Amino acid sequence: MLSRRFFVSLLAAAWWSSAIFQPAAFAGEFRAGAAQVEITPKAGAPLAGYYQFRAAKEVLDPLYSRAVVVEQDGEMAALVVLDLISTTRAMVDASRKLIAEQHGIPPERVMISATHTHTGPQLIRGSMMDDLTKVNTPPGQEYNGGLPALVAQSVGEAKAKLTPAKGSATVGKAEGISFNRRAIGKDGSLIWQPGKLDPRVLKPAGPIDPDLGLLVFEAKETRSAPLATYVNFAMHPTSIGGGTRISADYPGALCRILSERRGKEMITICANGCCGNINHNNYMTDTPRQSGVAEANRLGTALADVAEKSWPNLKALILHAPRSKSVRIVLPRRSFTEEQIAKAKDVVARMATEKLGTVPIAEAFCTLDTVNLKDKPLEVEVQVISFSDELAVVSLPGEIFVELGLAIKAASPYKHTYIAELANGSIGYIPNREAYPQGNYEVVSARCEMGSGEKLVETALALLKDLRAGS
């Protein structure tokens, strides 16, 4: 009969053998989930864009807060894109607070950006635009007060759908869709948004970014529609035009069309890239200049076609637990002379009785806002989130000139670098250094001093390199 000691020895040997020869325990599976929550305002809500008061009357298509949440080993991150003209620091802080409290994702792992649609609700900014758009009236206050809860809800619903996932990425080329809206005149001047075949125009003042970035998450164990597709492309959404209609513009059309093609369960998210000087109007040809719903659908369809053409080129990513780095820096505010301040006050006084152009109004608002806030630091956030050694997403805090985005992509240590502008708050236009002496709309609208854009590039690249190195 075998002794008890023998059995104990046998069990110990078996445990030791198993411990030595079995492979180490695998890390938890990478998971992803996505959701969208409607954020369309009620009738009467003040609309953003175009330096005038407009109250919403008609909904052409709904607006959404779209979110994708990724997780591994308890580490989570969220990428959120809103069908809004911009984000504000106050709204982002309030949304992140709710997301942390309700869903356990720390603020530094939450990126909230806007598509920049000009046919969505106005956010309270603490600037002269608040008075012009009447956003502090009850309809505007109600919308702004309820928005953070809806943003948090979209993240919560995405988290609830977390499922083991695989990821893939590629970059397509969207040629002939976007154009640099600043032109060099034959006399050397800078022309903003010239008309078709304007005889004054010599050439575009700068490049475009034709890259259409795709990040696709699919469930590991099924062949159903993808869970989510994150699209990154740089172009102003101004195809609908002014008026009192609500629309997500071409980003909404792109999201709808791509999901219809790839599976209606798929959440498509469109993050706008560095499009401060980029729109859809090709002034170098005589093709008719279009606007309205048909144009938004044309642009959305064209970009969906690029995505479809690029789909076979998707390459699998090796995914890891999400990592992030975030820093807040202070940019220098522009300064103005007493003569410039007096001129700005005169423009504002004449607005009630005269029809003034966009450029002088923008310049006046920028001048007076900057003077009124001169003692408040112009603090902005730059953030990087990554869940693969091949891909990172960068946030930038405003309407960034395309040259700055191209500089980040060119020097990034990641194979794929997607940039979400108007993210985690916005300070408006941020031109590159070369644009400041040229002047015109974007430059006279800029609150920050020349060189601020290059400082953002430097900051983003430092974060990317630190994150890629694991430091």
PDB file of C-alpha atoms in Angstrom, residues 298-413:
ATOM      1  CA  ARG A 298     -20.972  64.028 -51.994  1.00  0.00           C
ATOM      2  CA  LEU A 299     -18.015  64.623 -49.700  1.00  0.00           C
ATOM      3  CA  GLY A 300     -19.069  61.894 -47.276  1.00  0.00           C
ATOM      4  CA  THR A 301     -19.490  59.442 -50.150  1.00  0.00           C
ATOM      5  CA  ALA A 302     -16.125  60.357 -51.682  1.00  0.00           C
ATOM      6  CA  LEU A 303     -14.334  59.769 -48.374  1.00  0.00           C
ATOM      7  CA  ALA A 304     -16.250  56.533 -47.777  1.00  0.00           C
ATOM      8  CA  ASP A 305     -15.099  55.417 -51.235  1.00  0.00           C
ATOM      9  CA  VAL A 306     -11.473  56.084 -50.230  1.00  0.00           C
ATOM     10  CA  ALA A 307     -12.007  54.076 -47.049  1.00  0.00           C
ATOM     11  CA  GLU A 308     -13.519  51.192 -49.026  1.00  0.00           C
ATOM     12  CA  LYS A 309     -10.673  51.230 -51.530  1.00  0.00           C
ATOM     13  CA  SER A 310      -8.167  51.195 -48.651  1.00  0.00           C
ATOM     14  CA  TRP A 311      -9.914  48.417 -46.701  1.00  0.00           C
ATOM     15  CA  PRO A 312      -7.940  45.540 -48.310  1.00  0.00           C
ATOM     16  CA  ASN A 313      -4.723  47.271 -47.181  1.00  0.00           C
ATOM     17  CA  LEU A 314      -5.580  47.111 -43.480  1.00  0.00           C
ATOM     18  CA  LYS A 315      -2.694  45.575 -41.529  1.00  0.00           C
ATOM     19  CA  ALA A 316      -3.138  43.868 -38.180  1.00  0.00           C
ATOM     20  CA  LEU A 317      -1.838  45.754 -35.160  1.00  0.00           C
ATOM     21  CA  ILE A 318      -0.156  44.173 -32.170  1.00  0.00           C
ATOM     22  CA  LEU A 319      -2.278  45.663 -29.413  1.00  0.00           C
ATOM     23  CA  HIS A 320      -1.354  46.361 -25.809  1.00  0.00           C
ATOM     24  CA  ALA A 321      -2.944  47.992 -22.783  1.00  0.00           C
ATOM     25  CA  PRO A 322      -3.632  51.667 -23.490  1.00  0.00           C
ATOM     26  CA  ARG A 323      -0.995  54.180 -22.491  1.00  0.00           C
ATOM     27  CA  SER A 324      -1.198  57.940 -22.472  1.00  0.00           C
ATOM     28  CA  LYS A 325       0.763  61.089 -21.862  1.00  0.00           C
ATOM     29  CA  SER A 326      -0.691  64.540 -21.403  1.00  0.00           C
ATOM     30  CA  VAL A 327       0.767  67.940 -20.628  1.00  0.00           C
ATOM     31  CA  ARG A 328      -0.592  71.446 -20.240  1.00  0.00           C
ATOM     32  CA  ILE A 329       1.498  74.307 -21.550  1.00  0.00           C
ATOM     33  CA  VAL A 330       1.022  78.075 -21.630  1.00  0.00           C
ATOM     34  CA  LEU A 331       1.151  79.803 -25.006  1.00  0.00           C
ATOM     35  CA  PRO A 332       1.911  83.525 -25.377  1.00  0.00           C
ATOM     36  CA  ARG A 333      -1.066  85.765 -26.116  1.00  0.00           C
ATOM     37  CA  ARG A 334      -0.875  88.296 -28.909  1.00  0.00           C
ATOM     38  CA  SER A 335      -0.532  91.947 -27.943  1.00  0.00           C
ATOM     39  CA  PHE A 336      -2.327  94.905 -29.524  1.00  0.00           C
ATOM     40  CA  THR A 337      -1.716  98.642 -29.770  1.00  0.00           C
ATOM     41  CA  GLU A 338      -4.150 101.257 -28.497  1.00  0.00           C
ATOM     42  CA  GLU A 339      -4.924 102.090 -32.122  1.00  0.00           C
ATOM     43  CA  GLN A 340      -5.855  98.455 -32.861  1.00  0.00           C
ATOM     44  CA  ILE A 341      -8.046  98.310 -29.753  1.00  0.00           C
ATOM     45  CA  ALA A 342      -9.864 101.510 -30.729  1.00  0.00           C
ATOM     46  CA  LYS A 343     -10.425 100.170 -34.250  1.00  0.00           C
ATOM     47  CA  ALA A 344     -11.858  96.927 -32.829  1.00  0.00           C
ATOM     48  CA  LYS A 345     -14.291  98.820 -30.592  1.00  0.00           C
ATOM     49  CA  ASP A 346     -15.441 100.863 -33.575  1.00  0.00           C
ATOM     50  CA  VAL A 347     -16.121  97.713 -35.624  1.00  0.00           C
ATOM     51  CA  VAL A 348     -18.186  96.170 -32.815  1.00  0.00           C
ATOM     52  CA  ALA A 349     -20.183  99.401 -32.399  1.00  0.00           C
ATOM     53  CA  ARG A 350     -21.012  99.446 -36.133  1.00  0.00           C
ATOM     54  CA  MET A 351     -22.080  95.790 -36.316  1.00  0.00           C
ATOM     55  CA  ALA A 352     -25.656  96.570 -35.253  1.00  0.00           C
ATOM     56  CA  THR A 353     -26.291  98.959 -38.140  1.00  0.00           C
ATOM     57  CA  GLU A 354     -23.848  97.961 -40.880  1.00  0.00           C
ATOM     58  CA  LYS A 355     -23.145  94.775 -42.800  1.00  0.00           C
ATOM     59  CA  LEU A 356     -19.478  94.137 -42.178  1.00  0.00           C
ATOM     60  CA  GLY A 357     -17.278  91.389 -43.584  1.00  0.00           C
ATOM     61  CA  THR A 358     -16.173  88.296 -41.701  1.00  0.00           C
ATOM     62  CA  VAL A 359     -12.514  89.328 -41.516  1.00  0.00           C
ATOM     63  CA  PRO A 360     -12.943  92.704 -39.739  1.00  0.00           C
ATOM     64  CA  ILE A 361     -15.450  91.203 -37.290  1.00  0.00           C
ATOM     65  CA  ALA A 362     -13.150  88.269 -36.520  1.00  0.00           C
ATOM     66  CA  GLU A 363     -10.226  90.638 -36.029  1.00  0.00           C
ATOM     67  CA  ALA A 364     -12.228  92.885 -33.697  1.00  0.00           C
ATOM     68  CA  PHE A 365     -13.478  89.991 -31.583  1.00  0.00           C
ATOM     69  CA  CYS A 366      -9.988  88.517 -31.324  1.00  0.00           C
ATOM     70  CA  THR A 367      -8.490  91.861 -30.331  1.00  0.00           C
ATOM     71  CA  LEU A 368     -11.015  92.646 -27.605  1.00  0.00           C
ATOM     72  CA  ASP A 369     -11.192  89.079 -26.252  1.00  0.00           C
ATOM     73  CA  THR A 370      -7.413  88.949 -26.002  1.00  0.00           C
ATOM     74  CA  VAL A 371      -7.253  92.311 -24.234  1.00  0.00           C
ATOM     75  CA  ASN A 372     -10.039  91.348 -21.824  1.00  0.00           C
ATOM     76  CA  LEU A 373      -8.274  88.077 -20.949  1.00  0.00           C
ATOM     77  CA  LYS A 374      -4.700  89.379 -20.989  1.00  0.00           C
ATOM     78  CA  ASP A 375      -4.130  88.486 -17.320  1.00  0.00           C
ATOM     79  CA  LYS A 376      -5.383  84.896 -17.751  1.00  0.00           C
ATOM     80  CA  PRO A 377      -2.761  82.367 -18.950  1.00  0.00           C
ATOM     81  CA  LEU A 378      -3.501  80.850 -22.363  1.00  0.00           C
ATOM     82  CA  GLU A 379      -3.184  77.289 -21.102  1.00  0.00           C
ATOM     83  CA  VAL A 380      -3.728  74.382 -23.491  1.00  0.00           C
ATOM     84  CA  GLU A 381      -3.452  70.595 -23.356  1.00  0.00           C
ATOM     85  CA  VAL A 382      -1.582  68.272 -25.691  1.00  0.00           C
ATOM     86  CA  GLN A 383      -2.336  64.569 -25.261  1.00  0.00           C
ATOM     87  CA  VAL A 384      -1.199  61.298 -26.809  1.00  0.00           C
ATOM     88  CA  ILE A 385      -2.981  57.945 -26.468  1.00  0.00           C
ATOM     89  CA  SER A 386      -1.609  54.670 -27.829  1.00  0.00           C
ATOM     90  CA  PHE A 387      -2.529  50.997 -27.639  1.00  0.00           C
ATOM     91  CA  SER A 388      -0.039  49.688 -30.209  1.00  0.00           C
ATOM     92  CA  ASP A 389       3.628  50.358 -30.900  1.00  0.00           C
ATOM     93  CA  GLU A 390       2.552  51.149 -34.463  1.00  0.00           C
ATOM     94  CA  LEU A 391      -0.191  53.724 -33.838  1.00  0.00           C
ATOM     95  CA  ALA A 392      -0.854  56.782 -31.687  1.00  0.00           C
ATOM     96  CA  VAL A 393      -3.566  59.444 -31.564  1.00  0.00           C
ATOM     97  CA  VAL A 394      -2.562  63.044 -30.785  1.00  0.00           C
ATOM     98  CA  SER A 395      -4.874  65.790 -29.533  1.00  0.00           C
ATOM     99  CA  LEU A 396      -4.299  69.445 -30.393  1.00  0.00           C
ATOM    100  CA  PRO A 397      -6.268  72.367 -28.892  1.00  0.00           C
ATOM    101  CA  GLY A 398      -7.594  74.416 -31.789  1.00  0.00           C
ATOM    102  CA  GLU A 399      -7.950  74.876 -35.530  1.00  0.00           C
ATOM    103  CA  ILE A 400      -4.466  73.823 -36.520  1.00  0.00           C
ATOM    104  CA  PHE A 401      -2.809  74.722 -39.819  1.00  0.00           C
ATOM    105  CA  VAL A 402      -2.144  71.666 -41.955  1.00  0.00           C
ATOM    106  CA  GLU A 403       1.614  72.330 -42.103  1.00  0.00           C
ATOM    107  CA  LEU A 404       1.848  71.748 -38.344  1.00  0.00           C
ATOM    108  CA  GLY A 405       0.052  68.417 -38.547  1.00  0.00           C
ATOM    109  CA  LEU A 406       2.267  67.276 -41.404  1.00  0.00           C
ATOM    110  CA  ALA A 407       5.343  68.149 -39.331  1.00  0.00           C
ATOM    111  CA  ILE A 408       4.128  65.962 -36.458  1.00  0.00           C
ATOM    112  CA  LYS A 409       3.381  63.031 -38.747  1.00  0.00           C
ATOM    113  CA  ALA A 410       6.742  63.303 -40.506  1.00  0.00           C
ATOM    114  CA  ALA A 411       8.772  63.133 -37.280  1.00  0.00           C
ATOM    115  CA  SER A 412       6.579  60.784 -35.233  1.00  0.00           C
ATOM    116  CA  PRO A 413       8.158  57.500 -34.080  1.00  0.00           C
TER     117      PRO A 413
END
